[in-house]
mmCIF file with all atom_site columns, C-alpha atoms in Angstrom:
data_model
loop_
_atom_site.group_PDB
_atom_site.id
_atom_site.type_symbol
_atom_site.label_atom_id
_atom_site.label_alt_id
_atom_site.label_comp_id
_atom_site.label_asym_id
_atom_site.label_entity_id
_atom_site.label_seq_id
_atom_site.pdbx_PDB_ins_code
_atom_site.Cartn_x
_atom_site.Cartn_y
_atom_site.Cartn_z
_atom_site.occupancy
_atom_site.B_iso_or_equiv
_atom_site.pdbx_formal_charge
_atom_site.auth_seq_id
_atom_site.auth_comp_id
_atom_site.auth_asym_id
_atom_site.auth_atom_id
_atom_site.pdbx_PDB_model_num
ATOM 1   C CA . UNK A 1 1   ? 0.000   0.000  0.000   1.00 56.00 ? 1   UNK A CA 1
ATOM 2   C CA . UNK A 1 2   ? 2.771   2.432  0.957   1.00 60.00 ? 2   UNK A CA 1
ATOM 3   C CA . UNK A 1 3   ? 4.701   1.481  -2.169  1.00 64.00 ? 3   UNK A CA 1
ATOM 4   C CA . UNK A 1 4   ? 1.615   2.098  -4.332  1.00 73.00 ? 4   UNK A CA 1
ATOM 5   C CA . UNK A 1 5   ? 1.052   5.522  -2.771  1.00 72.00 ? 5   UNK A CA 1
ATOM 6   C CA . UNK A 1 6   ? 4.714   6.363  -3.278  1.00 69.00 ? 6   UNK A CA 1
ATOM 7   C CA . UNK A 1 7   ? 4.536   5.461  -6.951  1.00 77.00 ? 7   UNK A CA 1
ATOM 8   C CA . UNK A 1 8   ? 1.389   7.534  -7.408  1.00 76.00 ? 8   UNK A CA 1
ATOM 9   C CA . UNK A 1 9   ? 3.035   10.510 -5.692  1.00 79.00 ? 9   UNK A CA 1
ATOM 10  C CA . UNK A 1 10  ? 6.135   10.180 -7.841  1.00 79.00 ? 10  UNK A CA 1
ATOM 11  C CA . UNK A 1 11  ? 3.981   9.951  -10.960 1.00 79.00 ? 11  UNK A CA 1
ATOM 12  C CA . UNK A 1 12  ? 2.216   13.182 -10.007 1.00 82.00 ? 12  UNK A CA 1
ATOM 13  C CA . UNK A 1 13  ? 5.525   14.911 -9.363  1.00 80.00 ? 13  UNK A CA 1
ATOM 14  C CA . UNK A 1 14  ? 6.881   13.806 -12.733 1.00 80.00 ? 14  UNK A CA 1
ATOM 15  C CA . UNK A 1 15  ? 3.659   14.862 -14.477 1.00 81.00 ? 15  UNK A CA 1
ATOM 16  C CA . UNK A 1 16  ? 3.648   18.259 -12.783 1.00 74.00 ? 16  UNK A CA 1
ATOM 17  C CA . UNK A 1 17  ? 7.333   18.820 -13.531 1.00 75.00 ? 17  UNK A CA 1
ATOM 18  C CA . UNK A 1 18  ? 6.846   17.833 -17.158 1.00 72.00 ? 18  UNK A CA 1
ATOM 19  C CA . UNK A 1 19  ? 3.847   20.157 -17.390 1.00 71.00 ? 19  UNK A CA 1
ATOM 20  C CA . UNK A 1 20  ? 5.916   23.055 -16.060 1.00 73.00 ? 20  UNK A CA 1
ATOM 21  C CA . UNK A 1 21  ? 8.680   22.315 -18.572 1.00 73.00 ? 21  UNK A CA 1
ATOM 22  C CA . UNK A 1 22  ? 6.185   22.157 -21.439 1.00 74.00 ? 22  UNK A CA 1
ATOM 23  C CA . UNK A 1 23  ? 4.906   25.624 -20.576 1.00 72.00 ? 23  UNK A CA 1
ATOM 24  C CA . UNK A 1 24  ? 8.160   26.992 -21.980 1.00 78.00 ? 24  UNK A CA 1
ATOM 25  C CA . UNK A 1 25  ? 7.831   25.021 -25.242 1.00 85.00 ? 25  UNK A CA 1
ATOM 26  C CA . UNK A 1 26  ? 5.987   27.386 -27.589 1.00 87.00 ? 26  UNK A CA 1
ATOM 27  C CA . UNK A 1 27  ? 4.175   26.045 -30.668 1.00 93.00 ? 27  UNK A CA 1
ATOM 28  C CA . UNK A 1 28  ? 1.241   28.300 -31.560 1.00 95.00 ? 28  UNK A CA 1
ATOM 29  C CA . UNK A 1 29  ? -1.351  30.275 -29.646 1.00 96.00 ? 29  UNK A CA 1
ATOM 30  C CA . UNK A 1 30  ? -4.059  32.854 -30.485 1.00 98.00 ? 30  UNK A CA 1
ATOM 31  C CA . UNK A 1 31  ? -3.377  36.522 -29.937 1.00 98.00 ? 31  UNK A CA 1
ATOM 32  C CA . UNK A 1 32  ? -3.834  40.014 -31.318 1.00 98.00 ? 32  UNK A CA 1
ATOM 33  C CA . UNK A 1 33  ? -1.828  42.962 -32.627 1.00 99.00 ? 33  UNK A CA 1
ATOM 34  C CA . UNK A 1 34  ? -0.930  45.874 -30.368 1.00 99.00 ? 34  UNK A CA 1
ATOM 35  C CA . UNK A 1 35  ? 1.075   47.904 -32.902 1.00 99.00 ? 35  UNK A CA 1
ATOM 36  C CA . UNK A 1 36  ? 2.196   47.384 -36.511 1.00 98.00 ? 36  UNK A CA 1
ATOM 37  C CA . UNK A 1 37  ? 5.087   48.920 -38.466 1.00 98.00 ? 37  UNK A CA 1
ATOM 38  C CA . UNK A 1 38  ? 4.284   49.018 -42.219 1.00 98.00 ? 38  UNK A CA 1
ATOM 39  C CA . UNK A 1 39  ? 7.960   49.605 -43.074 1.00 98.00 ? 39  UNK A CA 1
ATOM 40  C CA . UNK A 1 40  ? 9.353   46.476 -41.404 1.00 97.00 ? 40  UNK A CA 1
ATOM 41  C CA . UNK A 1 41  ? 5.981   44.677 -41.632 1.00 98.00 ? 41  UNK A CA 1
ATOM 42  C CA . UNK A 1 42  ? 6.509   43.514 -38.066 1.00 98.00 ? 42  UNK A CA 1
ATOM 43  C CA . UNK A 1 43  ? 4.105   43.822 -35.161 1.00 98.00 ? 43  UNK A CA 1
ATOM 44  C CA . UNK A 1 44  ? 3.990   43.863 -31.409 1.00 99.00 ? 44  UNK A CA 1
ATOM 45  C CA . UNK A 1 45  ? 1.554   41.124 -30.419 1.00 98.00 ? 45  UNK A CA 1
ATOM 46  C CA . UNK A 1 46  ? -0.207  40.079 -27.241 1.00 98.00 ? 46  UNK A CA 1
ATOM 47  C CA . UNK A 1 47  ? -0.845  36.431 -26.424 1.00 97.00 ? 47  UNK A CA 1
ATOM 48  C CA . UNK A 1 48  ? -4.585  35.973 -25.961 1.00 96.00 ? 48  UNK A CA 1
ATOM 49  C CA . UNK A 1 49  ? -4.604  33.292 -23.253 1.00 93.00 ? 49  UNK A CA 1
ATOM 50  C CA . UNK A 1 50  ? -3.678  33.806 -19.602 1.00 91.00 ? 50  UNK A CA 1
ATOM 51  C CA . UNK A 1 51  ? -0.705  31.886 -18.212 1.00 86.00 ? 51  UNK A CA 1
ATOM 52  C CA . UNK A 1 52  ? -1.188  29.691 -15.121 1.00 82.00 ? 52  UNK A CA 1
ATOM 53  C CA . UNK A 1 53  ? 1.757   29.192 -12.759 1.00 76.00 ? 53  UNK A CA 1
ATOM 54  C CA . UNK A 1 54  ? 2.546   26.249 -10.496 1.00 70.00 ? 54  UNK A CA 1
ATOM 55  C CA . UNK A 1 55  ? 0.341   27.745 -7.766  1.00 80.00 ? 55  UNK A CA 1
ATOM 56  C CA . UNK A 1 56  ? -2.631  28.060 -10.166 1.00 80.00 ? 56  UNK A CA 1
ATOM 57  C CA . UNK A 1 57  ? -2.306  31.850 -10.245 1.00 87.00 ? 57  UNK A CA 1
ATOM 58  C CA . UNK A 1 58  ? -3.086  33.435 -13.618 1.00 89.00 ? 58  UNK A CA 1
ATOM 59  C CA . UNK A 1 59  ? -1.199  36.287 -15.242 1.00 90.00 ? 59  UNK A CA 1
ATOM 60  C CA . UNK A 1 60  ? -0.866  38.011 -18.608 1.00 91.00 ? 60  UNK A CA 1
ATOM 61  C CA . UNK A 1 61  ? 2.327   37.407 -20.539 1.00 91.00 ? 61  UNK A CA 1
ATOM 62  C CA . UNK A 1 62  ? 4.383   40.366 -21.749 1.00 95.00 ? 62  UNK A CA 1
ATOM 63  C CA . UNK A 1 63  ? 3.882   41.490 -25.370 1.00 97.00 ? 63  UNK A CA 1
ATOM 64  C CA . UNK A 1 64  ? 6.179   40.012 -28.011 1.00 97.00 ? 64  UNK A CA 1
ATOM 65  C CA . UNK A 1 65  ? 7.982   42.592 -30.147 1.00 97.00 ? 65  UNK A CA 1
ATOM 66  C CA . UNK A 1 66  ? 9.275   42.627 -33.747 1.00 97.00 ? 66  UNK A CA 1
ATOM 67  C CA . UNK A 1 67  ? 7.049   39.788 -34.910 1.00 98.00 ? 67  UNK A CA 1
ATOM 68  C CA . UNK A 1 68  ? 6.980   39.240 -38.718 1.00 98.00 ? 68  UNK A CA 1
ATOM 69  C CA . UNK A 1 69  ? 3.416   39.375 -40.084 1.00 98.00 ? 69  UNK A CA 1
ATOM 70  C CA . UNK A 1 70  ? 2.209   37.020 -42.829 1.00 98.00 ? 70  UNK A CA 1
ATOM 71  C CA . UNK A 1 71  ? 1.185   38.503 -46.189 1.00 96.00 ? 71  UNK A CA 1
ATOM 72  C CA . UNK A 1 72  ? 0.416   35.608 -48.590 1.00 95.00 ? 72  UNK A CA 1
ATOM 73  C CA . UNK A 1 73  ? 2.199   35.318 -51.926 1.00 93.00 ? 73  UNK A CA 1
ATOM 74  C CA . UNK A 1 74  ? 5.649   35.733 -53.438 1.00 91.00 ? 74  UNK A CA 1
ATOM 75  C CA . UNK A 1 75  ? 6.415   38.238 -56.215 1.00 94.00 ? 75  UNK A CA 1
ATOM 76  C CA . UNK A 1 76  ? 2.627   38.678 -56.447 1.00 94.00 ? 76  UNK A CA 1
ATOM 77  C CA . UNK A 1 77  ? 1.040   39.025 -53.057 1.00 94.00 ? 77  UNK A CA 1
ATOM 78  C CA . UNK A 1 78  ? -1.953  40.233 -51.095 1.00 93.00 ? 78  UNK A CA 1
ATOM 79  C CA . UNK A 1 79  ? -1.467  43.395 -49.042 1.00 95.00 ? 79  UNK A CA 1
ATOM 80  C CA . UNK A 1 80  ? -3.967  44.267 -46.330 1.00 95.00 ? 80  UNK A CA 1
ATOM 81  C CA . UNK A 1 81  ? -4.275  46.731 -43.499 1.00 97.00 ? 81  UNK A CA 1
ATOM 82  C CA . UNK A 1 82  ? -3.206  45.591 -40.015 1.00 98.00 ? 82  UNK A CA 1
ATOM 83  C CA . UNK A 1 83  ? -4.759  47.541 -37.138 1.00 98.00 ? 83  UNK A CA 1
ATOM 84  C CA . UNK A 1 84  ? -4.450  47.228 -33.351 1.00 98.00 ? 84  UNK A CA 1
ATOM 85  C CA . UNK A 1 85  ? -6.762  44.468 -32.157 1.00 97.00 ? 85  UNK A CA 1
ATOM 86  C CA . UNK A 1 86  ? -6.343  42.366 -35.314 1.00 98.00 ? 86  UNK A CA 1
ATOM 87  C CA . UNK A 1 87  ? -6.697  38.747 -34.184 1.00 98.00 ? 87  UNK A CA 1
ATOM 88  C CA . UNK A 1 88  ? -4.754  35.778 -35.482 1.00 98.00 ? 88  UNK A CA 1
ATOM 89  C CA . UNK A 1 89  ? -2.474  32.869 -34.669 1.00 98.00 ? 89  UNK A CA 1
ATOM 90  C CA . UNK A 1 90  ? 0.982   33.425 -33.182 1.00 98.00 ? 90  UNK A CA 1
ATOM 91  C CA . UNK A 1 91  ? 3.353   30.790 -34.550 1.00 97.00 ? 91  UNK A CA 1
ATOM 92  C CA . UNK A 1 92  ? 6.664   29.956 -32.877 1.00 96.00 ? 92  UNK A CA 1
ATOM 93  C CA . UNK A 1 93  ? 9.639   28.725 -34.870 1.00 94.00 ? 93  UNK A CA 1
ATOM 94  C CA . UNK A 1 94  ? 11.509  25.555 -33.985 1.00 93.00 ? 94  UNK A CA 1
ATOM 95  C CA . UNK A 1 95  ? 14.792  27.523 -34.096 1.00 92.00 ? 95  UNK A CA 1
ATOM 96  C CA . UNK A 1 96  ? 15.949  31.106 -33.542 1.00 91.00 ? 96  UNK A CA 1
ATOM 97  C CA . UNK A 1 97  ? 14.801  33.297 -36.461 1.00 93.00 ? 97  UNK A CA 1
ATOM 98  C CA . UNK A 1 98  ? 16.882  36.426 -35.729 1.00 90.00 ? 98  UNK A CA 1
ATOM 99  C CA . UNK A 1 99  ? 19.408  35.720 -38.490 1.00 90.00 ? 99  UNK A CA 1
ATOM 100 C CA . UNK A 1 100 ? 16.752  34.771 -41.027 1.00 92.00 ? 100 UNK A CA 1
ATOM 101 C CA . UNK A 1 101 ? 14.699  37.921 -40.345 1.00 92.00 ? 101 UNK A CA 1
ATOM 102 C CA . UNK A 1 102 ? 17.768  40.084 -40.994 1.00 90.00 ? 102 UNK A CA 1
ATOM 103 C CA . UNK A 1 103 ? 19.215  38.335 -44.065 1.00 90.00 ? 103 UNK A CA 1
ATOM 104 C CA . UNK A 1 104 ? 16.687  35.846 -45.469 1.00 90.00 ? 104 UNK A CA 1
ATOM 105 C CA . UNK A 1 105 ? 17.890  32.824 -47.436 1.00 92.00 ? 105 UNK A CA 1
ATOM 106 C CA . UNK A 1 106 ? 19.696  30.185 -45.371 1.00 90.00 ? 106 UNK A CA 1
ATOM 107 C CA . UNK A 1 107 ? 20.690  32.127 -42.282 1.00 88.00 ? 107 UNK A CA 1
ATOM 108 C CA . UNK A 1 108 ? 22.978  31.481 -39.338 1.00 83.00 ? 108 UNK A CA 1
ATOM 109 C CA . UNK A 1 109 ? 21.484  30.404 -36.028 1.00 81.00 ? 109 UNK A CA 1
ATOM 110 C CA . UNK A 1 110 ? 23.129  32.902 -33.644 1.00 75.00 ? 110 UNK A CA 1
ATOM 111 C CA . UNK A 1 111 ? 21.320  31.738 -30.506 1.00 79.00 ? 111 UNK A CA 1
ATOM 112 C CA . UNK A 1 112 ? 20.478  28.161 -29.585 1.00 79.00 ? 112 UNK A CA 1
ATOM 113 C CA . UNK A 1 113 ? 16.809  28.763 -28.878 1.00 86.00 ? 113 UNK A CA 1
ATOM 114 C CA . UNK A 1 114 ? 14.182  26.049 -29.395 1.00 89.00 ? 114 UNK A CA 1
ATOM 115 C CA . UNK A 1 115 ? 10.425  26.779 -29.590 1.00 90.00 ? 115 UNK A CA 1
ATOM 116 C CA . UNK A 1 116 ? 11.073  30.084 -27.855 1.00 91.00 ? 116 UNK A CA 1
ATOM 117 C CA . UNK A 1 117 ? 8.537   32.870 -27.387 1.00 91.00 ? 117 UNK A CA 1
ATOM 118 C CA . UNK A 1 118 ? 10.935  35.374 -28.969 1.00 93.00 ? 118 UNK A CA 1
ATOM 119 C CA . UNK A 1 119 ? 10.836  33.502 -32.286 1.00 95.00 ? 119 UNK A CA 1
ATOM 120 C CA . UNK A 1 120 ? 7.245   34.366 -33.118 1.00 97.00 ? 120 UNK A CA 1
ATOM 121 C CA . UNK A 1 121 ? 5.455   35.011 -36.408 1.00 98.00 ? 121 UNK A CA 1
ATOM 122 C CA . UNK A 1 122 ? 1.886   36.279 -36.771 1.00 98.00 ? 122 UNK A CA 1
ATOM 123 C CA . UNK A 1 123 ? -0.771  34.846 -39.074 1.00 98.00 ? 123 UNK A CA 1
ATOM 124 C CA . UNK A 1 124 ? -3.783  37.223 -39.128 1.00 98.00 ? 124 UNK A CA 1
ATOM 125 C CA . UNK A 1 125 ? -7.302  36.040 -39.812 1.00 96.00 ? 125 UNK A CA 1
ATOM 126 C CA . UNK A 1 126 ? -8.168  33.544 -37.085 1.00 96.00 ? 126 UNK A CA 1
ATOM 127 C CA . UNK A 1 127 ? -11.081 35.149 -35.228 1.00 97.00 ? 127 UNK A CA 1
ATOM 128 C CA . UNK A 1 128 ? -12.810 34.693 -31.900 1.00 97.00 ? 128 UNK A CA 1
ATOM 129 C CA . UNK A 1 129 ? -16.609 34.485 -31.970 1.00 97.00 ? 129 UNK A CA 1
ATOM 130 C CA . UNK A 1 130 ? -17.126 38.145 -30.928 1.00 96.00 ? 130 UNK A CA 1
ATOM 131 C CA . UNK A 1 131 ? -15.068 39.184 -33.972 1.00 96.00 ? 131 UNK A CA 1
ATOM 132 C CA . UNK A 1 132 ? -16.367 36.918 -36.745 1.00 97.00 ? 132 UNK A CA 1
ATOM 133 C CA . UNK A 1 133 ? -17.004 38.600 -40.109 1.00 96.00 ? 133 UNK A CA 1
ATOM 134 C CA . UNK A 1 134 ? -20.541 40.025 -40.365 1.00 96.00 ? 134 UNK A CA 1
ATOM 135 C CA . UNK A 1 135 ? -22.535 39.032 -43.445 1.00 95.00 ? 135 UNK A CA 1
ATOM 136 C CA . UNK A 1 136 ? -20.165 36.205 -44.386 1.00 95.00 ? 136 UNK A CA 1
ATOM 137 C CA . UNK A 1 137 ? -21.010 34.604 -47.758 1.00 95.00 ? 137 UNK A CA 1
ATOM 138 C CA . UNK A 1 138 ? -19.892 31.003 -48.268 1.00 96.00 ? 138 UNK A CA 1
ATOM 139 C CA . UNK A 1 139 ? -19.835 31.550 -52.031 1.00 97.00 ? 139 UNK A CA 1
ATOM 140 C CA . UNK A 1 140 ? -16.743 31.817 -54.247 1.00 97.00 ? 140 UNK A CA 1
ATOM 141 C CA . UNK A 1 141 ? -14.074 34.320 -53.174 1.00 96.00 ? 141 UNK A CA 1
ATOM 142 C CA . UNK A 1 142 ? -14.684 37.798 -51.794 1.00 96.00 ? 142 UNK A CA 1
ATOM 143 C CA . UNK A 1 143 ? -12.101 40.524 -51.100 1.00 95.00 ? 143 UNK A CA 1
ATOM 144 C CA . UNK A 1 144 ? -13.827 42.851 -48.632 1.00 95.00 ? 144 UNK A CA 1
ATOM 145 C CA . UNK A 1 145 ? -13.572 45.232 -45.720 1.00 95.00 ? 145 UNK A CA 1
ATOM 146 C CA . UNK A 1 146 ? -14.678 44.023 -42.300 1.00 94.00 ? 146 UNK A CA 1
ATOM 147 C CA . UNK A 1 147 ? -18.101 45.688 -42.503 1.00 94.00 ? 147 UNK A CA 1
ATOM 148 C CA . UNK A 1 148 ? -18.822 44.152 -45.917 1.00 94.00 ? 148 UNK A CA 1
ATOM 149 C CA . UNK A 1 149 ? -19.621 47.542 -47.512 1.00 95.00 ? 149 UNK A CA 1
ATOM 150 C CA . UNK A 1 150 ? -16.680 47.347 -49.952 1.00 96.00 ? 150 UNK A CA 1
ATOM 151 C CA . UNK A 1 151 ? -15.868 44.185 -51.854 1.00 97.00 ? 151 UNK A CA 1
ATOM 152 C CA . UNK A 1 152 ? -14.855 42.445 -55.049 1.00 97.00 ? 152 UNK A CA 1
ATOM 153 C CA . UNK A 1 153 ? -16.696 39.133 -55.263 1.00 97.00 ? 153 UNK A CA 1
ATOM 154 C CA . UNK A 1 154 ? -16.015 36.232 -57.629 1.00 97.00 ? 154 UNK A CA 1
ATOM 155 C CA . UNK A 1 155 ? -19.186 34.182 -57.238 1.00 97.00 ? 155 UNK A CA 1
ATOM 156 C CA . UNK A 1 156 ? -19.528 30.472 -57.899 1.00 97.00 ? 156 UNK A CA 1
ATOM 157 C CA . UNK A 1 157 ? -21.999 31.157 -60.752 1.00 96.00 ? 157 UNK A CA 1
ATOM 158 C CA . UNK A 1 158 ? -19.227 32.937 -62.771 1.00 96.00 ? 158 UNK A CA 1
ATOM 159 C CA . UNK A 1 159 ? -20.566 36.375 -61.831 1.00 97.00 ? 159 UNK A CA 1
ATOM 160 C CA . UNK A 1 160 ? -18.160 39.100 -60.663 1.00 97.00 ? 160 UNK A CA 1
ATOM 161 C CA . UNK A 1 161 ? -19.569 41.822 -58.408 1.00 96.00 ? 161 UNK A CA 1
ATOM 162 C CA . UNK A 1 162 ? -17.845 44.996 -57.181 1.00 96.00 ? 162 UNK A CA 1
ATOM 163 C CA . UNK A 1 163 ? -19.418 47.358 -54.657 1.00 95.00 ? 163 UNK A CA 1
ATOM 164 C CA . UNK A 1 164 ? -18.313 50.232 -52.430 1.00 94.00 ? 164 UNK A CA 1
ATOM 165 C CA . UNK A 1 165 ? -21.522 51.363 -50.733 1.00 87.00 ? 165 UNK A CA 1
ATOM 166 C CA . UNK A 1 166 ? -22.122 54.199 -53.219 1.00 91.00 ? 166 UNK A CA 1
ATOM 167 C CA . UNK A 1 167 ? -22.334 52.135 -56.398 1.00 93.00 ? 167 UNK A CA 1
ATOM 168 C CA . UNK A 1 168 ? -21.974 48.662 -57.849 1.00 94.00 ? 168 UNK A CA 1
ATOM 169 C CA . UNK A 1 169 ? -20.697 46.938 -60.973 1.00 93.00 ? 169 UNK A CA 1
ATOM 170 C CA . UNK A 1 170 ? -21.669 43.368 -61.857 1.00 94.00 ? 170 UNK A CA 1
ATOM 171 C CA . UNK A 1 171 ? -20.226 41.343 -64.731 1.00 93.00 ? 171 UNK A CA 1
ATOM 172 C CA . UNK A 1 172 ? -22.688 38.533 -65.347 1.00 93.00 ? 172 UNK A CA 1
ATOM 173 C CA . UNK A 1 173 ? -21.919 35.033 -66.567 1.00 93.00 ? 173 UNK A CA 1
ATOM 174 C CA . UNK A 1 174 ? -23.300 35.770 -70.066 1.00 90.00 ? 174 UNK A CA 1
ATOM 175 C CA . UNK A 1 175 ? -20.993 38.795 -70.559 1.00 88.00 ? 175 UNK A CA 1
ATOM 176 C CA . UNK A 1 176 ? -23.582 41.500 -69.892 1.00 89.00 ? 176 UNK A CA 1
ATOM 177 C CA . UNK A 1 177 ? -22.994 43.811 -66.981 1.00 86.00 ? 177 UNK A CA 1
ATOM 178 C CA . UNK A 1 178 ? -24.940 46.016 -64.608 1.00 90.00 ? 178 UNK A CA 1
ATOM 179 C CA . UNK A 1 179 ? -23.867 49.438 -63.391 1.00 89.00 ? 179 UNK A CA 1
ATOM 180 C CA . UNK A 1 180 ? -25.974 50.485 -60.401 1.00 87.00 ? 180 UNK A CA 1
ATOM 181 C CA . UNK A 1 181 ? -28.725 48.214 -61.740 1.00 80.00 ? 181 UNK A CA 1
ATOM 182 C CA . UNK A 1 182 ? -28.591 49.518 -65.344 1.00 80.00 ? 182 UNK A CA 1
ATOM 183 C CA . UNK A 1 183 ? -28.095 46.674 -67.845 1.00 77.00 ? 183 UNK A CA 1
ATOM 184 C CA . UNK A 1 184 ? -25.334 47.179 -70.423 1.00 77.00 ? 184 UNK A CA 1
ATOM 185 C CA . UNK A 1 185 ? -25.122 44.581 -73.231 1.00 73.00 ? 185 UNK A CA 1
ATOM 186 C CA . UNK A 1 186 ? -21.903 44.640 -75.289 1.00 71.00 ? 186 UNK A CA 1
ATOM 187 C CA . UNK A 1 187 ? -22.122 42.882 -78.681 1.00 66.00 ? 187 UNK A CA 1
ATOM 188 C CA . UNK A 1 188 ? -18.941 43.325 -80.704 1.00 61.00 ? 188 UNK A CA 1
ATOM 189 C CA . UNK A 1 189 ? -18.567 47.039 -81.464 1.00 59.00 ? 189 UNK A CA 1
ATOM 190 C CA . UNK A 1 190 ? -22.227 47.716 -80.615 1.00 58.00 ? 190 UNK A CA 1
ATOM 191 C CA . UNK A 1 191 ? -23.336 48.422 -77.062 1.00 61.00 ? 191 UNK A CA 1
ATOM 192 C CA . UNK A 1 192 ? -26.960 48.598 -75.922 1.00 66.00 ? 192 UNK A CA 1
ATOM 193 C CA . UNK A 1 193 ? -28.369 50.133 -72.756 1.00 66.00 ? 193 UNK A CA 1
ATOM 194 C CA . UNK A 1 194 ? -31.942 49.277 -71.747 1.00 67.00 ? 194 UNK A CA 1
ATOM 195 C CA . UNK A 1 195 ? -32.408 47.772 -75.229 1.00 67.00 ? 195 UNK A CA 1
ATOM 196 C CA . UNK A 1 196 ? -31.294 50.942 -77.078 1.00 68.00 ? 196 UNK A CA 1
ATOM 197 C CA . UNK A 1 197 ? -28.230 50.801 -79.346 1.00 67.00 ? 197 UNK A CA 1
ATOM 198 C CA . UNK A 1 198 ? -25.560 53.388 -78.620 1.00 63.00 ? 198 UNK A CA 1
ATOM 199 C CA . UNK A 1 199 ? -24.360 53.004 -82.216 1.00 63.00 ? 199 UNK A CA 1
ATOM 200 C CA . UNK A 1 200 ? -27.528 53.283 -84.372 1.00 64.00 ? 200 UNK A CA 1
ATOM 201 C CA . UNK A 1 201 ? -30.115 54.823 -82.033 1.00 65.00 ? 201 UNK A CA 1
ATOM 202 C CA . UNK A 1 202 ? -32.579 57.457 -83.264 1.00 65.00 ? 202 UNK A CA 1
ATOM 203 C CA . UNK A 1 203 ? -34.153 60.395 -81.440 1.00 66.00 ? 203 UNK A CA 1
ATOM 204 C CA . UNK A 1 204 ? -37.402 62.387 -81.625 1.00 68.00 ? 204 UNK A CA 1
ATOM 205 C CA . UNK A 1 205 ? -37.949 66.127 -81.847 1.00 63.00 ? 205 UNK A CA 1
ATOM 206 C CA . UNK A 1 206 ? -35.068 66.753 -84.225 1.00 63.00 ? 206 UNK A CA 1
ATOM 207 C CA . UNK A 1 207 ? -34.717 70.030 -86.123 1.00 66.00 ? 207 UNK A CA 1
ATOM 208 C CA . UNK A 1 208 ? -31.377 70.567 -87.748 1.00 65.00 ? 208 UNK A CA 1
ATOM 209 C CA . UNK A 1 209 ? -29.571 73.447 -86.120 1.00 66.00 ? 209 UNK A CA 1
ATOM 210 C CA . UNK A 1 210 ? -28.250 74.185 -82.689 1.00 69.00 ? 210 UNK A CA 1
ATOM 211 C CA . UNK A 1 211 ? -31.170 72.769 -80.676 1.00 65.00 ? 211 UNK A CA 1
ATOM 212 C CA . UNK A 1 212 ? -30.970 69.731 -78.385 1.00 60.00 ? 212 UNK A CA 1
ATOM 213 C CA . UNK A 1 213 ? -32.965 66.672 -79.490 1.00 62.00 ? 213 UNK A CA 1
ATOM 214 C CA . UNK A 1 214 ? -35.270 64.552 -77.376 1.00 59.00 ? 214 UNK A CA 1
ATOM 215 C CA . UNK A 1 215 ? -34.044 61.299 -75.822 1.00 60.00 ? 215 UNK A CA 1
ATOM 216 C CA . UNK A 1 216 ? -33.312 58.187 -77.932 1.00 61.00 ? 216 UNK A CA 1
ATOM 217 C CA . UNK A 1 217 ? -36.248 56.051 -79.085 1.00 60.00 ? 217 UNK A CA 1
ATOM 218 C CA . UNK A 1 218 ? -34.677 53.037 -80.836 1.00 58.00 ? 218 UNK A CA 1
#
């Protein structure tokens, strides 16, 4: 009985010690941006989960500085605005990234860090429930602002829609397009609007001279 209790106690000690060691092994964790430098494209980020110490006391970790921010692409890429409060995933490198950040390519490893909090990178876009995108459309691809008032939308029916809150432009699957609801039908060199040709249309109330004619009829 005493031996069994001793083994159980030792197992708990080993488990607790291992748990404390693992707290310093950083992999990834949610967080948000505090500040962003558009020149270096690095941010100061705050980890979004409280730390718990060995006495079960909780505390907020210090911000991480000079964190590279992810912008997808290579020579052609997507650039987007990063504001304070922007949520995302903080990734931690397996090795020290100081040399790589400065020189790129295959860089030296100046400090023997492993899964360290200082070797962080930020991937924006992961959102908590209070910050999910309003009016989300699970349809094709949409480049938009957070409010959804400005967007370029490639729909899954081959339609392309652009809107900014003041006007809209829609290229339909058959090649016709709408500008603020007005249908424009291009056909070779001839364009029609509301069924009236802009090439061969005729007008009423015409008297040759310097007067202005009535609107088009055909």
